[in-house]
Tab-separated table of C-alpha atoms in Angstrom:
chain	number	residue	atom	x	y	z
A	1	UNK	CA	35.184	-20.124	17.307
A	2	UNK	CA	32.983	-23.100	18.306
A	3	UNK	CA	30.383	-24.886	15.622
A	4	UNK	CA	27.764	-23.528	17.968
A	5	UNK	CA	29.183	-19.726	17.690
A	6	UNK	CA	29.461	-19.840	13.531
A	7	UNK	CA	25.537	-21.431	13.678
A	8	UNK	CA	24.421	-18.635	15.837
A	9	UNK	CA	26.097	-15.785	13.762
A	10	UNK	CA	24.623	-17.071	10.612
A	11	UNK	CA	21.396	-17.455	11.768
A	12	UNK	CA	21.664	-13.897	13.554
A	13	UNK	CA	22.843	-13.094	9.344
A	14	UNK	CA	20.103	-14.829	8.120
A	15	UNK	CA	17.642	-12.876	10.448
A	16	UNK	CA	18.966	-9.278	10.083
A	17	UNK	CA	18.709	-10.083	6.320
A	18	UNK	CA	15.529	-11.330	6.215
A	19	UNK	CA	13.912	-8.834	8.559
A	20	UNK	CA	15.679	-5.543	6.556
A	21	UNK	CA	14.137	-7.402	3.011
A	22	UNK	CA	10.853	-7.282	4.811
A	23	UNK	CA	10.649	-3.980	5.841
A	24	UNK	CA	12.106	-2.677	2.098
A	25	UNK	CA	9.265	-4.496	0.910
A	26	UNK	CA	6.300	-3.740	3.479
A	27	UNK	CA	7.783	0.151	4.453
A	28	UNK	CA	9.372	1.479	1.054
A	29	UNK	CA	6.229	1.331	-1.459
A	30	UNK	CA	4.018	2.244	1.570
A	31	UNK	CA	5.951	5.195	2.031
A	32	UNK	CA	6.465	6.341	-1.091
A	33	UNK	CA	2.700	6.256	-1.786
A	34	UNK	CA	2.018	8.182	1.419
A	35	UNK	CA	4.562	10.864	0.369
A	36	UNK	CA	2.850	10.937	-3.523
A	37	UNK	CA	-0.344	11.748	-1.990
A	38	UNK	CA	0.643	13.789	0.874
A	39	UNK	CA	3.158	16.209	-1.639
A	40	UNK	CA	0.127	16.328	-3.975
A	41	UNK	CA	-2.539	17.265	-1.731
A	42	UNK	CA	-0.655	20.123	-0.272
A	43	UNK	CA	1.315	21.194	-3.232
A	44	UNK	CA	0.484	24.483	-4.718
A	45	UNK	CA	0.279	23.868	-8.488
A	46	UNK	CA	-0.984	19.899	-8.681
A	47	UNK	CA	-0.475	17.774	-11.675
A	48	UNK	CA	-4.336	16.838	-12.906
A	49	UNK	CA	-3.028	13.238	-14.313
A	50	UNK	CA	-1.154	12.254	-11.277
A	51	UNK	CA	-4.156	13.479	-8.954
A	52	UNK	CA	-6.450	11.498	-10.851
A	53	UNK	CA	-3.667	8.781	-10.547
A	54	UNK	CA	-3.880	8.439	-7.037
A	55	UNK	CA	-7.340	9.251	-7.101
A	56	UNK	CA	-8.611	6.288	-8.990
A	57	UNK	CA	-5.436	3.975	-6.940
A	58	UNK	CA	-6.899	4.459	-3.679
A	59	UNK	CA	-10.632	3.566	-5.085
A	60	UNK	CA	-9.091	0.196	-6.473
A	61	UNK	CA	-7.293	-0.283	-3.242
A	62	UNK	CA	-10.867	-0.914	-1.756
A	63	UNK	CA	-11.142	-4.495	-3.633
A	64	UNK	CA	-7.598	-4.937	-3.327
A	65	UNK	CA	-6.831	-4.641	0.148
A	66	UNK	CA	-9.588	-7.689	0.382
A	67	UNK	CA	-8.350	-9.778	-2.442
A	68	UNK	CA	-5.444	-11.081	-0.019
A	69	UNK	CA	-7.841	-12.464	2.457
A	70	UNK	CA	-9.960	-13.982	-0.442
A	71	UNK	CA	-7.028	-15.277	-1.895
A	72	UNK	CA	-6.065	-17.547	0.901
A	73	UNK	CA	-9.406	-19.354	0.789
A	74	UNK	CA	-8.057	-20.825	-2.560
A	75	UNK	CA	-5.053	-22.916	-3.849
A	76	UNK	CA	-2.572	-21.119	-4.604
A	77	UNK	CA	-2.742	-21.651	-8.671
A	78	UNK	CA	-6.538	-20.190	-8.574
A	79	UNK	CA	-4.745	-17.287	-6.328
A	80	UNK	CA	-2.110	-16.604	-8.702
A	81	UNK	CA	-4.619	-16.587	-11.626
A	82	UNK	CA	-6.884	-14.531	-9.792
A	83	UNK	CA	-4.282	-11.734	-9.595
A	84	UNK	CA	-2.822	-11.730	-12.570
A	85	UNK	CA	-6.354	-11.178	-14.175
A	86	UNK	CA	-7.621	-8.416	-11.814
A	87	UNK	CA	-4.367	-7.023	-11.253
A	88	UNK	CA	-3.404	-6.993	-14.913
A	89	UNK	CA	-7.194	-6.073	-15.871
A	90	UNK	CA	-6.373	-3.106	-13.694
A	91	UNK	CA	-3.197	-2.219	-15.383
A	92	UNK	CA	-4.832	-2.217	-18.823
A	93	UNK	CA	-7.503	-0.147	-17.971
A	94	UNK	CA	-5.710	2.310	-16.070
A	95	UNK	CA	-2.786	2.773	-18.926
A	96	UNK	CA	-6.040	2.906	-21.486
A	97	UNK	CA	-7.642	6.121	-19.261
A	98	UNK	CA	-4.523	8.410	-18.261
A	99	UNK	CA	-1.507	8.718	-21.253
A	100	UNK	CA	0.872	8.220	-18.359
A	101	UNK	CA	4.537	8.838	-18.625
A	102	UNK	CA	5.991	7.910	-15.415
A	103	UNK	CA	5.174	4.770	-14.268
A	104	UNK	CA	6.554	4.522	-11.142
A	105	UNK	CA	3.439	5.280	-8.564
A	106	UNK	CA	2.277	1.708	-10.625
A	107	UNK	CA	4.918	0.439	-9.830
A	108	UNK	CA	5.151	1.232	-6.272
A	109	UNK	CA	1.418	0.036	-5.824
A	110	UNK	CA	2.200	-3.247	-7.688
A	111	UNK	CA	5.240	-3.895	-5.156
A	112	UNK	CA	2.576	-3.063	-2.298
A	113	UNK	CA	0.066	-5.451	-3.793
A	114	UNK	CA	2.800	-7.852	-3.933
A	115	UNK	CA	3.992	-7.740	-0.716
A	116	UNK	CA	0.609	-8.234	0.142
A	117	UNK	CA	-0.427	-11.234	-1.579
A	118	UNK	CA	3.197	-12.837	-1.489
A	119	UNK	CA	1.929	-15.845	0.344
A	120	UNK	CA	-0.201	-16.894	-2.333
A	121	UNK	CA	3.017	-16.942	-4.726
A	122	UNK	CA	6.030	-18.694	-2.417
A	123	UNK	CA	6.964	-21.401	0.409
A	124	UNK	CA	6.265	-19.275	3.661
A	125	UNK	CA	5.191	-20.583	7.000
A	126	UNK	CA	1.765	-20.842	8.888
A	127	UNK	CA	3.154	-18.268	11.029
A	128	UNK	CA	4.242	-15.972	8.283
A	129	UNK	CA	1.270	-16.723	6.483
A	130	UNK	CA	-0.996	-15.950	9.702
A	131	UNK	CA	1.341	-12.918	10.370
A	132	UNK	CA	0.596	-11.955	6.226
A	133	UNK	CA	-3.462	-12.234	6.488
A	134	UNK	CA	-3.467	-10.301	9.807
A	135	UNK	CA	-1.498	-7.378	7.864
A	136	UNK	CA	-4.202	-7.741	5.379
A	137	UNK	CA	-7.198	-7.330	8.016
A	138	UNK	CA	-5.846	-4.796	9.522
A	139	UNK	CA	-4.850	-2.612	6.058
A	140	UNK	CA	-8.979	-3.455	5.607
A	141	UNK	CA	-9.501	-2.136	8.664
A	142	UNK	CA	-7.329	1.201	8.030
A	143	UNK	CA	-8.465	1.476	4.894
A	144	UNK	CA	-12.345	2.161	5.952
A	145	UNK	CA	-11.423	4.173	9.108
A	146	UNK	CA	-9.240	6.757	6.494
A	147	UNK	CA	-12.165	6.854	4.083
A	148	UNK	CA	-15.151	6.856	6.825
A	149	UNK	CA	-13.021	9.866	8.382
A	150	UNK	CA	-12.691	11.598	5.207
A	151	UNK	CA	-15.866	11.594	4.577
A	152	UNK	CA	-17.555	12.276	7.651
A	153	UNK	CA	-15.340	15.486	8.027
A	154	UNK	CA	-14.842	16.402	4.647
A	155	UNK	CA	-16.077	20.262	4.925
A	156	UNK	CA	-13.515	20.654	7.442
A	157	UNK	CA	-10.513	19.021	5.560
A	158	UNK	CA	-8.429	21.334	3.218
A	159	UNK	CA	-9.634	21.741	-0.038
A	160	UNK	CA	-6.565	23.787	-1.359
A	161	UNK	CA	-6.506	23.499	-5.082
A	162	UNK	CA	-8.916	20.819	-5.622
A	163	UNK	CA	-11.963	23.368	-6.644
A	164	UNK	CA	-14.500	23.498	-9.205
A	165	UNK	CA	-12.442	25.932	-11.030
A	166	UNK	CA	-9.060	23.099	-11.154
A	167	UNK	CA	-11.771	20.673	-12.772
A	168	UNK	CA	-12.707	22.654	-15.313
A	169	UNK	CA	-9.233	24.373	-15.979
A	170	UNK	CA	-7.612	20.859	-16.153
A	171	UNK	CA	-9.381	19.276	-19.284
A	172	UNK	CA	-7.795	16.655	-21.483
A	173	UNK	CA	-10.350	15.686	-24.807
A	174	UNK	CA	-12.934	16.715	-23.505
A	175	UNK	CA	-12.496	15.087	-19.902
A	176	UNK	CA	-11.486	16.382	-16.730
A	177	UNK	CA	-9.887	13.234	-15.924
A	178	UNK	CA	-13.217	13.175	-13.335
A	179	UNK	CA	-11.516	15.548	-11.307
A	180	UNK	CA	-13.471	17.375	-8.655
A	181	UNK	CA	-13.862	19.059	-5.335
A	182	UNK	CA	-14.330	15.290	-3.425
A	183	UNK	CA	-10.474	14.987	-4.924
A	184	UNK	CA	-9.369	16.256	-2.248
A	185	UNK	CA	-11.717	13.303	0.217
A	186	UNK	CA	-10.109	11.109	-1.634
A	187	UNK	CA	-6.014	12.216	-1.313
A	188	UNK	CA	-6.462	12.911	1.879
A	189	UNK	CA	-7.523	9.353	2.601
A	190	UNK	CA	-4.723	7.777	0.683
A	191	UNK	CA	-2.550	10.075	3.047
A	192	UNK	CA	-3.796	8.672	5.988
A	193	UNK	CA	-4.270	5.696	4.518
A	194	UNK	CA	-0.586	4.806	3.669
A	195	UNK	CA	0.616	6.888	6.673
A	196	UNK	CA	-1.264	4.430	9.235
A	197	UNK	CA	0.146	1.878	7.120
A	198	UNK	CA	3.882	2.345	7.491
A	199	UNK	CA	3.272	3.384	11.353
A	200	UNK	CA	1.478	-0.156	11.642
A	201	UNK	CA	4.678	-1.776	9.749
A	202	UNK	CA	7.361	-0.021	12.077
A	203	UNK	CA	5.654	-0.948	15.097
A	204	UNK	CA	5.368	-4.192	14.298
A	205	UNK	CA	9.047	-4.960	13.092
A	206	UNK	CA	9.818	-2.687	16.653
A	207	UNK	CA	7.212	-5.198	18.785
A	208	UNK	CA	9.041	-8.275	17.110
A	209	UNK	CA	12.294	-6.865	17.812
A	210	UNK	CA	11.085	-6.744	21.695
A	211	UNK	CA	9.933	-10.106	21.479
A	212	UNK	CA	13.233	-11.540	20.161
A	213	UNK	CA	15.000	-9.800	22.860
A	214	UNK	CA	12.964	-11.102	25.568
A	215	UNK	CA	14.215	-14.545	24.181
A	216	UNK	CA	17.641	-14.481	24.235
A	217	UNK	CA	17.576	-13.337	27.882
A	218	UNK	CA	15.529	-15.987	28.708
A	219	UNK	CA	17.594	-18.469	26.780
């Protein structure tokens, strides 16, 4: 096998690996999230501290699904501290409001943040960069279409379980966790939300695919 054969096949290596990290990173947490919200808007008996979870998540994810675009108007220390004290201001707050025991819907929205903001935390390229910021626009732009939708037809989405009477039967110390009927505006949103989201994802790794085939045949 030629030098020029054994530099092609690790490249091609170097590719396939790259590409499958960065759709476990991009598609994984994405989907996850989507299926949290989707299994808990439609399942019969809903757990009140995991609703209100996702519930308060998605209303965060309005200043986070900015904060990447923000962030790349500074250097990248300022970025870095900049997330770690909204981020982690987040965290405390949220583990301060709901006694929660599994932490991995946190964890899966970290990795999503992550992903998100990556740029702002390693060496990537103008073009991945660019490529990072327009994900970032475009989750903005998903992000208002799923809750402008939700709202606009919320008497005709399904309420299912998220009634006055779940509020009031669902109280912890007094609280019920601000649970009520707009719950159910607000987990359908993160369903379309994060649904839109991994579409958006695939496509994209499917249109780059298309691209990279188009330049070998032309090579």
């Amino acid at each position: 096998m030629s030098g020029h054969n054994i530099k092609n096949n690790t490249t091609n290596t170097d590719y396939m690996f790259k590409k499958l990290l960065d759709n476990f990173t991009s598609v994984l947490p994405n989907a996850y999230l989507f299926y949290e919200y989707l299994s808990l808007w439609l399942v019969v008996n809903p757990d009140p501290i995991a609703v209100k979870t996702l519930c308060v998540l998605i209303s965060f994810e309005f200043i986070m699904v900015h904060s990447a675009i923000f962030m790349a108007a500074f250097q990248r220390k300022f970025s870095i501290i900049f997330f770690i004290l909204v981020y982690g201001l987040f965290a405390y707050e949220f583990d301060k409001m709901l006694p929660l025991n599994d932490k991995r819907i946190m964890i899966a929205y970290l990795l999503v943040v992550l992903f998100r903001m990556r740029f702002a935390f390693f060496n990537v390229s103008k073009k991945q960069q660019d490529k990072l910021l327009g994900f970032s626009g475009l989750a903005a732009v998903i992000y208002i279409l799923s809750i402008g939708f939700c709202a606009i037809f919320s008497d005709s989405l399904p309420r299912l379980n998220y009634t006055k009477a779940f509020a009031s039967e669902n109280v912890y110390d007094g609280s019920s966790y601000g649970l009520s009927e707009e719950s159910a505006i607000l987990m359908s949103t993160g369903t379309i939300y994060y649904f839109l989201l991994v579409i958006s994802y695939l496509y994209n790794s499917y249109l780059e695919e298309c691209e990279l085939k188009k330049q070998k045949l032309s090579a």
